[in-house]
Amino acid sequence: MSKTSRHGGARSRRSIWGTVAKATASTVTLVALLGLFGIVTVFVPLRGAIDHGDGEASHAVAVGQTTLQTVCPARMQLADTGSYGDAAYRSSEGDITGKTRFASFGSLYDSSVTDISGDNKQKTASVDMSDSTKAFIHQSGADKKSSLHTTRLLETNKGSGAASAMASWATKGDLQGVSSTRCVVPQLTQSLLLPGTQTGWTQQLVLSNPSDKSTTVAIEARGTKSGEPIALATDSKVTVAANGETVVNLSAAAPSQQGLYVTLNSTTTAVAAVVRVVHAEGLVSRGSDFATSVGVPSETLMLPAVASGSDVTVEAFAEKAGEATLSWVTKAKTIKAKTIRLDANKVAVLSLGKAPSDAVGVSVSADVRMNAAAMCVENGSDQSDFSLVQAADIQEVSAIALPEGIDALIDVVNTTDDKTTVTLTAYSQQGDQAGVKEITLSGHQAVSLAPKDVAKNAAALTLHDTGKAVAWGAVVRSDAVSKAKVSGLGYIGSTSLMPMQASVRVNRSLDIVQ
């Protein structure tokens, strides 16, 4: 018998018993697993038995807004241009002309200009997505319809955003002079600080809704007579249609006030708010300008671009009673002007008189948080004009667009005690960087310069201010108005180019795994 055959029987017996053993073990294992599965399926652990130590975590996520919308108002208009009565006594908008400059900067994906409904898209230059140093610049006429500027960003970072502006001017008629404003961002809640509503003043609140949903806006007004809300003579709530506009006559709603503080609350969608302010004495034009929403109340405010030699009146509002000191900011120094008493929830109006010949702004220091705005009046031989100046929103990066046909004087003010250096960059109509100028300012020093001092034919300017120390704005005039020997004065404030971000906190928990 060979060796192979001799061991074959033994191997067969071991294989049989091994198979039996494996089968038995598999059966036991299967029964154990089924039992364990039953326990896991049926047993629900008590809440306190869950280990929360490594199962919960929390972290914040920054969410940035990459689609930006700004509304540029229609040119200045009269509330009533009816052709009734003697032709010599009819109101007229004269030879009014309007221009809007649209500008976007930084990391751009797309930028477009339409009417408020999103239709009638204008032909514009394409955005160069490969070059973040190049801006999108577009110029158009401003007629009786508002414009919507939509900018889409590739990413949200400092220096990326939009800053547009509109200006209109006339040498004849009831709108002689210059009116100008930066374009505005729609908001759910906003407030405006306005001049008086006495005889001869008209204030048209224009509410623009660029969304595809209608909304209701609640209007609350406070004046100079008491600290209580004014019982409006018109509806306190108005509907603004989707992709539409509504105009409210604030002079009729809250008449006979020396100043007005208006708060707007929209229920459904954000709306843009601009007020067309026009003043006349009989047949004499006394000027016009646009008013936009005020910023966050503060104990210290800077109102740059106050025209030198103009008659300046300041309106102020605070929710708590207090006191504020107003000072002239000149190129050489700061000069204390007057102190104003603030009653809670009541508009205060103070005349500062004529601005010094080298004035560039008005500073406000108060013991309560407040808002302030200035009206600068320039008188001519047989008419006058005024600008409405808002407190500056001081940011690390900001911009001013310069509509075609205007002459601008840029006022730059250091609001701190420390020396600081800022950088102005000018952009051409083609969007190229046309010039760069560094400005070093000692504590509380101010300078004035023309855009051409940075670059010839500058269409827009950006300012980089890492110390968040500088307030700036533009005094606006028109060569055509000046040549006609008509007083003309406007104002364009700076627009932030800082990212619009929110911090969202995310919580992770295993409590739901049971």
Short mmCIF file of C-alpha atoms in Angstrom, two decimals:
data_model
loop_
_atom_site.label_atom_id
_atom_site.label_comp_id
_atom_site.label_asym_id
_atom_site.label_seq_id
_atom_site.Cartn_x
_atom_site.Cartn_y
_atom_site.Cartn_z
CA MET A 1 0.00 0.00 0.00
CA SER A 2 1.43 3.26 -0.94
CA LYS A 3 1.97 6.11 1.51
CA THR A 4 -0.74 8.10 -0.12
CA SER A 5 -3.43 5.47 0.20
CA ARG A 6 -2.42 4.71 3.75
CA HIS A 7 -3.24 8.24 4.97
CA GLY A 8 -6.30 8.72 2.80
CA GLY A 9 -8.76 7.10 5.25
CA ALA A 10 -7.57 9.15 8.20
CA ARG A 11 -7.83 12.41 6.21
CA SER A 12 -11.39 11.53 5.20
CA ARG A 13 -12.44 10.89 8.81
CA ARG A 14 -10.90 14.23 9.93
CA SER A 15 -12.65 16.08 7.08
CA ILE A 16 -16.05 14.72 8.09
CA TRP A 17 -15.65 15.63 11.74
CA GLY A 18 -14.19 19.06 10.76
CA THR A 19 -17.19 19.77 8.61
CA VAL A 20 -19.54 18.87 11.42
CA ALA A 21 -17.62 21.10 13.85
CA LYS A 22 -17.68 24.05 11.44
CA ALA A 23 -21.39 23.66 10.83
CA THR A 24 -22.07 23.55 14.54
CA ALA A 25 -19.95 26.66 15.17
CA SER A 26 -21.64 28.52 12.32
CA THR A 27 -25.06 27.68 13.73
CA VAL A 28 -24.08 28.93 17.18
CA THR A 29 -22.61 32.11 15.69
CA LEU A 30 -25.73 32.75 13.61
CA VAL A 31 -27.98 32.28 16.64
CA ALA A 32 -25.81 34.68 18.65
CA LEU A 33 -25.88 37.31 15.91
CA LEU A 34 -29.64 37.02 15.52
CA GLY A 35 -30.05 37.43 19.24
CA LEU A 36 -27.77 40.45 19.29
CA PHE A 37 -29.61 41.95 16.33
CA GLY A 38 -32.87 41.48 18.19
CA ILE A 39 -31.48 43.27 21.21
CA VAL A 40 -30.17 46.15 19.11
CA THR A 41 -33.46 46.42 17.26
CA VAL A 42 -35.70 46.32 20.30
CA PHE A 43 -33.58 48.13 22.87
CA VAL A 44 -33.79 51.96 22.78
CA PRO A 45 -31.08 53.51 24.95
CA LEU A 46 -32.01 56.02 27.58
CA ARG A 47 -31.21 59.64 26.69
CA GLY A 48 -28.69 59.88 29.49
CA ALA A 49 -26.87 56.81 28.27
CA ILE A 50 -25.76 58.52 25.06
CA ASP A 51 -22.16 59.67 25.06
CA HIS A 52 -22.29 63.36 24.14
CA GLY A 53 -18.60 63.92 24.61
CA ASP A 54 -17.47 63.41 21.04
CA GLY A 55 -20.91 63.40 19.43
CA GLU A 56 -21.62 67.14 19.53
CA ALA A 57 -19.68 69.92 17.85
CA SER A 58 -20.27 73.56 16.96
CA HIS A 59 -18.56 75.79 14.45
CA ALA A 60 -19.28 79.04 12.64
CA VAL A 61 -19.50 79.37 8.87
CA ALA A 62 -19.14 82.73 7.09
CA VAL A 63 -21.79 83.20 4.41
CA GLY A 64 -21.18 85.96 1.88
CA GLN A 65 -23.56 87.72 -0.48
CA THR A 66 -22.35 87.31 -4.05
CA THR A 67 -25.27 88.98 -5.84
CA LEU A 68 -25.51 92.71 -5.16
CA GLN A 69 -28.25 95.09 -6.27
CA THR A 70 -28.27 98.87 -6.16
CA VAL A 71 -31.03 101.17 -7.33
CA CYS A 72 -30.12 104.41 -9.07
CA PRO A 73 -32.95 106.94 -8.97
CA ALA A 74 -34.43 108.75 -11.92
CA ARG A 75 -33.27 112.30 -12.50
CA MET A 76 -34.71 115.08 -10.34
CA GLN A 77 -38.40 115.73 -11.02
CA LEU A 78 -41.12 118.11 -9.93
CA ALA A 79 -44.11 116.73 -8.06
CA ASP A 80 -46.51 118.61 -10.35
CA THR A 81 -45.88 119.73 -13.94
CA GLY A 82 -49.51 120.25 -14.97
CA SER A 83 -50.03 122.60 -17.94
CA TYR A 84 -52.89 124.64 -16.50
CA GLY A 85 -53.20 128.36 -15.83
CA ASP A 86 -51.16 131.18 -17.33
CA ALA A 87 -48.05 129.86 -19.07
CA ALA A 88 -45.89 132.40 -17.23
CA TYR A 89 -46.82 130.80 -13.90
CA ARG A 90 -46.56 127.14 -14.81
CA SER A 91 -43.91 125.00 -13.21
CA SER A 92 -41.25 123.68 -15.57
CA GLU A 93 -38.35 121.27 -15.37
CA GLY A 94 -36.49 123.39 -17.91
CA ASP A 95 -33.49 121.98 -19.72
CA ILE A 96 -32.74 119.30 -17.15
CA THR A 97 -30.14 116.66 -18.01
CA GLY A 98 -29.31 113.51 -16.07
CA LYS A 99 -26.41 111.04 -16.12
CA THR A 100 -25.67 107.84 -14.20
CA ARG A 101 -22.31 106.14 -13.77
CA PHE A 102 -22.34 102.47 -12.83
CA ALA A 103 -19.19 100.91 -11.35
CA SER A 104 -18.24 97.48 -9.99
CA PHE A 105 -14.88 96.43 -8.62
CA GLY A 106 -12.86 93.40 -7.55
CA SER A 107 -13.68 89.74 -8.13
CA LEU A 108 -16.45 90.09 -10.72
CA TYR A 109 -18.49 87.46 -12.54
CA ASP A 110 -21.07 89.68 -14.20
CA SER A 111 -22.55 93.18 -14.03
CA SER A 112 -25.71 94.39 -15.74
CA VAL A 113 -27.98 97.44 -15.92
CA THR A 114 -31.75 97.25 -16.41
CA ASP A 115 -34.83 99.18 -15.39
CA ILE A 116 -36.39 98.39 -12.00
CA SER A 117 -38.43 95.54 -13.49
CA GLY A 118 -35.29 93.80 -14.72
CA ASP A 119 -36.23 94.48 -18.35
CA ASN A 120 -34.65 96.71 -21.01
CA LYS A 121 -31.14 95.49 -20.33
CA GLN A 122 -28.55 98.01 -21.45
CA LYS A 123 -25.65 97.06 -23.67
CA THR A 124 -22.52 97.10 -21.54
CA ALA A 125 -18.92 95.99 -21.77
CA SER A 126 -18.16 92.41 -20.74
CA VAL A 127 -16.56 91.72 -17.38
CA ASP A 128 -12.97 90.46 -17.50
CA MET A 129 -13.13 87.63 -14.94
CA SER A 130 -9.40 86.96 -15.27
CA ASP A 131 -8.34 90.43 -14.06
CA SER A 132 -9.67 91.58 -10.68
CA THR A 133 -7.76 94.87 -10.97
CA LYS A 134 -10.03 95.96 -13.80
CA ALA A 135 -13.38 97.55 -12.96
CA PHE A 136 -16.72 97.43 -14.73
CA ILE A 137 -17.65 100.99 -15.71
CA HIS A 138 -20.80 101.96 -17.60
CA GLN A 139 -22.36 105.34 -18.36
CA SER A 140 -25.96 106.09 -19.33
CA GLY A 141 -28.46 108.90 -19.37
CA ALA A 142 -30.85 109.28 -16.43
CA ASP A 143 -34.47 109.87 -17.41
CA LYS A 144 -37.75 109.57 -15.51
CA LYS A 145 -37.21 105.89 -14.65
CA SER A 146 -34.98 104.37 -12.00
CA SER A 147 -32.22 101.94 -12.97
CA LEU A 148 -31.22 98.64 -11.37
CA HIS A 149 -27.53 97.73 -11.23
CA THR A 150 -26.96 94.02 -10.55
CA THR A 151 -23.45 92.76 -9.81
CA ARG A 152 -22.45 89.12 -9.36
CA LEU A 153 -19.19 88.35 -7.59
CA LEU A 154 -16.91 85.36 -8.02
CA GLU A 155 -16.04 85.61 -4.34
CA THR A 156 -16.69 87.96 -1.45
CA ASN A 157 -13.61 89.85 -0.32
CA LYS A 158 -12.42 93.33 0.53
CA GLY A 159 -12.62 95.62 -2.47
CA SER A 160 -15.30 93.65 -4.31
CA GLY A 161 -18.63 95.37 -4.76
CA ALA A 162 -20.56 98.08 -6.59
CA ALA A 163 -20.69 101.86 -6.26
CA SER A 164 -22.81 103.86 -8.68
CA ALA A 165 -24.04 107.45 -8.69
CA MET A 166 -26.51 109.72 -10.48
CA ALA A 167 -26.52 113.48 -11.11
CA SER A 168 -28.89 115.85 -12.90
CA TRP A 169 -28.66 119.57 -13.57
CA ALA A 170 -30.55 122.42 -15.21
CA THR A 171 -29.86 126.05 -16.11
CA LYS A 172 -33.52 126.98 -16.65
CA GLY A 173 -36.87 126.24 -15.06
CA ASP A 174 -37.79 125.28 -11.50
CA LEU A 175 -34.99 122.75 -11.04
CA GLN A 176 -32.05 125.07 -11.69
CA GLY A 177 -28.83 123.85 -10.13
CA VAL A 178 -27.39 120.40 -9.43
CA SER A 179 -28.88 117.32 -7.76
CA SER A 180 -26.83 114.19 -7.13
CA THR A 181 -26.67 111.03 -5.04
CA ARG A 182 -24.99 107.69 -4.73
CA CYS A 183 -27.18 104.76 -5.71
CA VAL A 184 -28.77 102.86 -2.83
CA VAL A 185 -28.99 99.28 -1.61
CA PRO A 186 -32.49 97.90 -0.89
CA GLN A 187 -33.16 97.31 2.83
CA LEU A 188 -35.95 95.89 4.98
CA THR A 189 -35.61 98.65 7.59
CA GLN A 190 -34.13 102.11 7.09
CA SER A 191 -34.43 105.71 8.28
CA LEU A 192 -34.07 109.09 6.60
CA LEU A 193 -33.29 112.50 8.11
CA LEU A 194 -34.86 115.25 6.02
CA PRO A 195 -35.26 119.05 5.78
CA GLY A 196 -38.51 120.81 6.65
CA THR A 197 -41.95 120.34 5.15
CA GLN A 198 -43.12 123.94 5.40
CA THR A 199 -44.77 125.85 2.56
CA GLY A 200 -42.63 125.79 -0.57
CA TRP A 201 -41.03 122.41 0.18
CA THR A 202 -41.96 119.15 -1.57
CA GLN A 203 -40.53 115.81 -0.55
CA GLN A 204 -41.30 112.82 -2.75
CA LEU A 205 -40.36 109.49 -1.18
CA VAL A 206 -39.65 107.00 -3.97
CA LEU A 207 -39.82 103.35 -2.89
CA SER A 208 -38.35 100.87 -5.39
CA ASN A 209 -38.90 97.11 -5.18
CA PRO A 210 -36.57 95.14 -7.49
CA SER A 211 -37.84 91.73 -6.33
CA ASP A 212 -40.59 89.59 -7.87
CA LYS A 213 -42.75 89.81 -4.72
CA SER A 214 -44.89 92.75 -3.68
CA THR A 215 -44.44 94.21 -0.20
CA THR A 216 -46.08 96.56 2.26
CA VAL A 217 -44.01 99.38 3.75
CA ALA A 218 -44.95 100.95 7.08
CA ILE A 219 -44.03 104.64 7.39
CA GLU A 220 -43.40 106.36 10.72
CA ALA A 221 -42.41 110.02 10.91
CA ARG A 222 -41.19 112.19 13.77
CA GLY A 223 -40.73 115.94 13.57
CA THR A 224 -39.58 119.01 15.44
CA LYS A 225 -42.75 119.69 17.43
CA SER A 226 -42.86 116.71 19.80
CA GLY A 227 -41.24 113.38 20.57
CA GLU A 228 -44.32 111.42 19.52
CA PRO A 229 -44.88 109.90 16.06
CA ILE A 230 -46.75 112.20 13.69
CA ALA A 231 -50.30 111.22 12.78
CA LEU A 232 -49.80 111.12 9.01
CA ALA A 233 -52.35 112.87 6.82
CA THR A 234 -51.96 110.08 4.27
CA ASP A 235 -51.81 106.29 4.68
CA SER A 236 -49.08 105.07 7.02
CA LYS A 237 -48.77 101.87 5.00
CA VAL A 238 -48.20 101.65 1.27
CA THR A 239 -47.90 98.75 -1.13
CA VAL A 240 -44.96 98.51 -3.50
CA ALA A 241 -45.62 96.17 -6.41
CA ALA A 242 -43.18 93.51 -7.48
CA ASN A 243 -40.57 95.03 -9.80
CA GLY A 244 -42.24 98.39 -9.31
CA GLU A 245 -42.18 101.73 -7.53
CA THR A 246 -44.46 103.79 -5.29
CA VAL A 247 -44.17 107.54 -4.63
CA VAL A 248 -45.30 109.06 -1.32
CA ASN A 249 -45.66 112.82 -0.79
CA LEU A 250 -44.08 113.31 2.64
CA SER A 251 -44.76 117.05 2.60
CA ALA A 252 -48.47 116.32 2.44
CA ALA A 253 -48.24 113.43 4.91
CA ALA A 254 -46.38 115.41 7.60
CA PRO A 255 -46.65 119.15 6.84
CA SER A 256 -45.34 122.18 8.74
CA GLN A 257 -42.29 120.52 10.29
CA GLN A 258 -38.82 122.12 10.35
CA GLY A 259 -37.23 118.71 10.01
CA LEU A 260 -38.36 115.12 9.59
CA TYR A 261 -37.07 111.71 10.69
CA VAL A 262 -38.76 108.93 8.72
CA THR A 263 -38.49 105.21 9.48
CA LEU A 264 -39.50 102.60 6.89
CA ASN A 265 -40.24 98.94 7.58
CA SER A 266 -40.91 96.57 4.69
CA THR A 267 -42.76 93.35 5.49
CA THR A 268 -41.75 91.01 2.67
CA THR A 269 -38.84 92.20 0.58
CA ALA A 270 -36.12 94.83 0.78
CA VAL A 271 -36.87 98.17 -0.88
CA ALA A 272 -34.70 101.08 -1.95
CA ALA A 273 -35.68 104.52 -0.66
CA VAL A 274 -34.73 107.92 -2.09
CA VAL A 275 -36.39 111.27 -1.39
CA ARG A 276 -36.57 114.01 -4.02
CA VAL A 277 -36.41 117.28 -2.07
CA VAL A 278 -37.37 120.48 -3.93
CA HIS A 279 -37.66 124.01 -2.54
CA ALA A 280 -39.23 127.06 -4.19
CA GLU A 281 -40.44 130.48 -3.08
CA GLY A 282 -43.20 131.45 -5.45
CA LEU A 283 -41.58 131.51 -8.88
CA VAL A 284 -38.04 131.52 -7.47
CA SER A 285 -36.11 128.24 -7.52
CA ARG A 286 -34.43 127.57 -4.17
CA GLY A 287 -32.78 124.30 -5.07
CA SER A 288 -33.20 120.54 -5.04
CA ASP A 289 -31.31 117.44 -4.02
CA PHE A 290 -31.72 113.77 -3.12
CA ALA A 291 -31.81 112.37 0.41
CA THR A 292 -30.94 108.75 1.19
CA SER A 293 -31.04 106.65 4.34
CA VAL A 294 -28.82 107.45 7.32
CA GLY A 295 -26.38 104.96 8.78
CA VAL A 296 -26.09 103.39 12.22
CA PRO A 297 -26.48 105.95 15.04
CA SER A 298 -23.19 106.86 16.71
CA GLU A 299 -21.74 109.18 19.35
CA THR A 300 -19.22 110.49 16.80
CA LEU A 301 -20.10 111.40 13.22
CA MET A 302 -18.26 113.03 10.32
CA LEU A 303 -20.08 114.87 7.54
CA PRO A 304 -17.50 115.39 4.76
CA ALA A 305 -17.91 117.43 1.58
CA VAL A 306 -19.56 120.44 3.20
CA ALA A 307 -19.19 123.20 0.61
CA SER A 308 -17.00 126.06 1.77
CA GLY A 309 -18.81 129.40 1.91
CA SER A 310 -22.27 127.79 1.98
CA ASP A 311 -24.89 128.40 4.66
CA VAL A 312 -25.05 125.19 6.70
CA THR A 313 -27.96 123.83 8.73
CA VAL A 314 -27.69 120.54 10.63
CA GLU A 315 -30.59 118.21 11.43
CA ALA A 316 -30.08 115.72 14.27
CA PHE A 317 -32.07 112.89 15.83
CA ALA A 318 -31.54 110.64 18.86
CA GLU A 319 -33.78 108.18 20.65
CA LYS A 320 -32.46 109.39 24.03
CA ALA A 321 -32.02 112.93 25.32
CA GLY A 322 -28.50 114.31 25.26
CA GLU A 323 -26.17 116.97 23.96
CA ALA A 324 -24.00 117.23 20.86
CA THR A 325 -21.11 119.49 19.91
CA LEU A 326 -20.74 120.49 16.26
CA SER A 327 -17.40 121.65 14.85
CA TRP A 328 -16.11 122.94 11.53
CA VAL A 329 -13.43 120.73 9.99
CA THR A 330 -11.04 122.84 7.91
CA LYS A 331 -7.84 122.00 6.11
CA ALA A 332 -5.87 123.53 8.97
CA LYS A 333 -7.79 122.62 12.14
CA THR A 334 -11.07 121.77 13.82
CA ILE A 335 -13.09 124.76 15.09
CA LYS A 336 -15.88 124.32 17.63
CA ALA A 337 -19.05 125.88 16.24
CA LYS A 338 -22.11 125.25 18.43
CA THR A 339 -23.70 122.88 20.92
CA ILE A 340 -27.16 121.46 20.35
CA ARG A 341 -29.62 119.99 22.84
CA LEU A 342 -31.21 116.70 21.80
CA ASP A 343 -34.68 115.77 23.02
CA ALA A 344 -35.59 112.10 22.84
CA ASN A 345 -37.27 111.09 19.55
CA LYS A 346 -37.48 114.68 18.36
CA VAL A 347 -35.69 116.25 15.38
CA ALA A 348 -33.34 119.08 16.32
CA VAL A 349 -32.39 121.74 13.77
CA LEU A 350 -29.41 124.06 14.21
CA SER A 351 -28.04 126.74 11.88
CA LEU A 352 -24.24 126.85 11.87
CA GLY A 353 -24.06 129.90 9.62
CA LYS A 354 -21.59 130.28 6.78
CA ALA A 355 -18.92 127.60 6.41
CA PRO A 356 -15.30 128.84 6.58
CA SER A 357 -13.54 129.36 3.26
CA ASP A 358 -11.37 126.27 3.81
CA ALA A 359 -14.07 124.07 5.36
CA VAL A 360 -14.31 120.46 4.22
CA GLY A 361 -16.76 119.02 6.74
CA VAL A 362 -18.66 119.11 10.02
CA SER A 363 -17.82 116.80 12.92
CA VAL A 364 -20.34 115.79 15.58
CA SER A 365 -19.55 114.56 19.08
CA ALA A 366 -22.42 113.58 21.41
CA ASP A 367 -23.08 111.83 24.70
CA VAL A 368 -25.79 109.66 23.09
CA ARG A 369 -26.02 107.68 19.89
CA MET A 370 -27.51 109.87 17.17
CA ASN A 371 -27.86 110.56 13.45
CA ALA A 372 -27.09 113.83 11.71
CA ALA A 373 -27.33 115.35 8.23
CA ALA A 374 -26.44 118.76 6.84
CA MET A 375 -28.04 121.06 4.29
CA CYS A 376 -25.59 123.37 2.54
CA VAL A 377 -27.19 126.33 0.74
CA GLU A 378 -25.42 128.36 -1.94
CA ASN A 379 -27.16 131.59 -2.90
CA GLY A 380 -27.07 133.11 -6.40
CA SER A 381 -28.32 136.42 -7.75
CA ASP A 382 -31.91 135.32 -8.34
CA GLN A 383 -31.99 131.67 -7.20
CA SER A 384 -30.20 129.28 -4.87
CA ASP A 385 -29.33 125.60 -4.63
CA PHE A 386 -28.49 123.19 -1.83
CA SER A 387 -26.82 119.86 -1.14
CA LEU A 388 -27.92 117.27 1.43
CA VAL A 389 -24.88 115.74 3.13
CA GLN A 390 -24.99 112.46 5.05
CA ALA A 391 -22.59 111.25 7.73
CA ALA A 392 -19.84 109.14 6.19
CA ASP A 393 -19.74 105.36 6.49
CA ILE A 394 -16.05 104.78 7.26
CA GLN A 395 -14.76 101.50 5.80
CA GLU A 396 -11.45 99.85 4.89
CA VAL A 397 -12.34 99.98 1.20
CA SER A 398 -14.93 102.28 -0.37
CA ALA A 399 -15.66 103.96 -3.69
CA ILE A 400 -17.28 106.94 -5.40
CA ALA A 401 -18.57 106.86 -8.97
CA LEU A 402 -18.45 110.13 -10.90
CA PRO A 403 -21.25 110.71 -13.43
CA GLU A 404 -20.28 112.27 -16.74
CA GLY A 405 -20.79 116.03 -16.94
CA ILE A 406 -20.08 116.92 -13.32
CA ASP A 407 -17.17 118.67 -11.63
CA ALA A 408 -16.29 117.03 -8.33
CA LEU A 409 -14.11 118.12 -5.43
CA ILE A 410 -13.07 115.22 -3.20
CA ASP A 411 -12.81 115.99 0.52
CA VAL A 412 -10.79 113.55 2.66
CA VAL A 413 -10.80 113.84 6.47
CA ASN A 414 -8.78 111.92 9.06
CA THR A 415 -11.22 111.35 11.93
CA THR A 416 -8.60 110.00 14.38
CA ASP A 417 -5.80 111.43 16.52
CA ASP A 418 -3.17 109.36 14.71
CA LYS A 419 -1.29 109.85 11.47
CA THR A 420 -2.63 107.68 8.67
CA THR A 421 -2.00 106.94 4.99
CA VAL A 422 -4.70 106.07 2.47
CA THR A 423 -4.55 105.16 -1.22
CA LEU A 424 -6.82 106.60 -3.90
CA THR A 425 -7.10 104.66 -7.17
CA ALA A 426 -8.75 106.16 -10.25
CA TYR A 427 -10.45 104.12 -12.98
CA SER A 428 -11.07 105.13 -16.58
CA GLN A 429 -14.34 104.71 -18.47
CA GLN A 430 -12.82 101.50 -19.90
CA GLY A 431 -12.32 100.12 -16.38
CA ASP A 432 -8.53 100.32 -16.35
CA GLN A 433 -6.62 101.63 -13.36
CA ALA A 434 -5.68 105.10 -14.60
CA GLY A 435 -3.79 106.45 -11.59
CA VAL A 436 -2.88 105.92 -7.95
CA LYS A 437 -2.26 108.55 -5.28
CA GLU A 438 -1.18 108.05 -1.67
CA ILE A 439 -2.32 110.64 0.87
CA THR A 440 -0.77 110.94 4.33
CA LEU A 441 -2.80 112.83 6.91
CA SER A 442 -1.89 113.89 10.42
CA GLY A 443 -4.47 113.48 13.16
CA HIS A 444 -7.71 115.32 12.24
CA GLN A 445 -6.11 116.75 9.10
CA ALA A 446 -8.21 117.22 5.95
CA VAL A 447 -7.42 117.74 2.27
CA SER A 448 -9.38 118.55 -0.88
CA LEU A 449 -8.42 117.41 -4.36
CA ALA A 450 -9.92 117.06 -7.81
CA PRO A 451 -10.28 113.61 -9.42
CA LYS A 452 -7.85 114.76 -12.12
CA ASP A 453 -5.20 115.01 -9.39
CA VAL A 454 -5.33 111.20 -9.31
CA ALA A 455 -5.90 110.61 -13.03
CA LYS A 456 -7.18 112.54 -16.01
CA ASN A 457 -10.79 111.72 -16.93
CA ALA A 458 -11.34 109.57 -13.82
CA ALA A 459 -14.75 107.86 -13.97
CA ALA A 460 -14.60 106.34 -10.49
CA LEU A 461 -12.36 106.34 -7.42
CA THR A 462 -11.66 103.77 -4.72
CA LEU A 463 -10.07 104.49 -1.35
CA HIS A 464 -8.10 101.91 0.65
CA ASP A 465 -7.94 102.80 4.33
CA THR A 466 -6.60 99.92 6.43
CA GLY A 467 -6.91 101.94 9.62
CA LYS A 468 -10.60 102.80 9.07
CA ALA A 469 -9.68 106.38 9.91
CA VAL A 470 -10.84 108.44 6.95
CA ALA A 471 -14.21 109.89 5.92
CA TRP A 472 -14.58 111.16 2.36
CA GLY A 473 -17.17 112.51 -0.03
CA ALA A 474 -17.60 114.65 -3.13
CA VAL A 475 -18.87 118.21 -3.52
CA VAL A 476 -20.62 118.15 -6.90
CA ARG A 477 -21.00 121.00 -9.39
CA SER A 478 -21.66 121.32 -13.12
CA ASP A 479 -19.63 123.30 -15.61
CA ALA A 480 -22.76 123.96 -17.69
CA VAL A 481 -24.55 125.38 -14.65
CA SER A 482 -21.58 127.50 -13.64
CA LYS A 483 -21.22 128.94 -17.15
CA ALA A 484 -24.89 129.94 -17.07
CA LYS A 485 -24.12 131.85 -13.84
CA VAL A 486 -26.55 129.68 -11.89
CA SER A 487 -25.84 128.36 -8.40
CA GLY A 488 -25.45 124.59 -8.45
CA LEU A 489 -24.44 122.32 -5.58
CA GLY A 490 -24.71 118.57 -4.95
CA TYR A 491 -23.17 115.78 -2.91
CA ILE A 492 -22.11 112.17 -3.51
CA GLY A 493 -21.12 110.03 -0.54
CA SER A 494 -18.80 107.04 -0.55
CA THR A 495 -20.08 103.46 -0.83
CA SER A 496 -18.60 100.52 1.07
CA LEU A 497 -16.74 97.83 -0.88
CA MET A 498 -16.49 95.53 2.12
CA PRO A 499 -18.02 92.03 1.83
CA MET A 500 -21.60 91.64 2.97
CA GLN A 501 -21.27 88.57 5.20
CA ALA A 502 -23.10 86.86 8.02
CA SER A 503 -21.82 84.25 10.46
CA VAL A 504 -23.95 81.10 10.65
CA ARG A 505 -23.34 78.76 13.62
CA VAL A 506 -23.70 75.04 12.83
CA ASN A 507 -24.35 72.54 15.66
CA ARG A 508 -23.76 68.81 15.16
CA SER A 509 -25.31 66.26 17.55
CA LEU A 510 -25.65 62.46 17.64
CA ASP A 511 -28.84 62.70 19.69
CA ILE A 512 -30.77 61.85 16.54
CA VAL A 513 -28.85 58.58 16.13
CA GLN A 514 -30.77 56.29 18.54
#
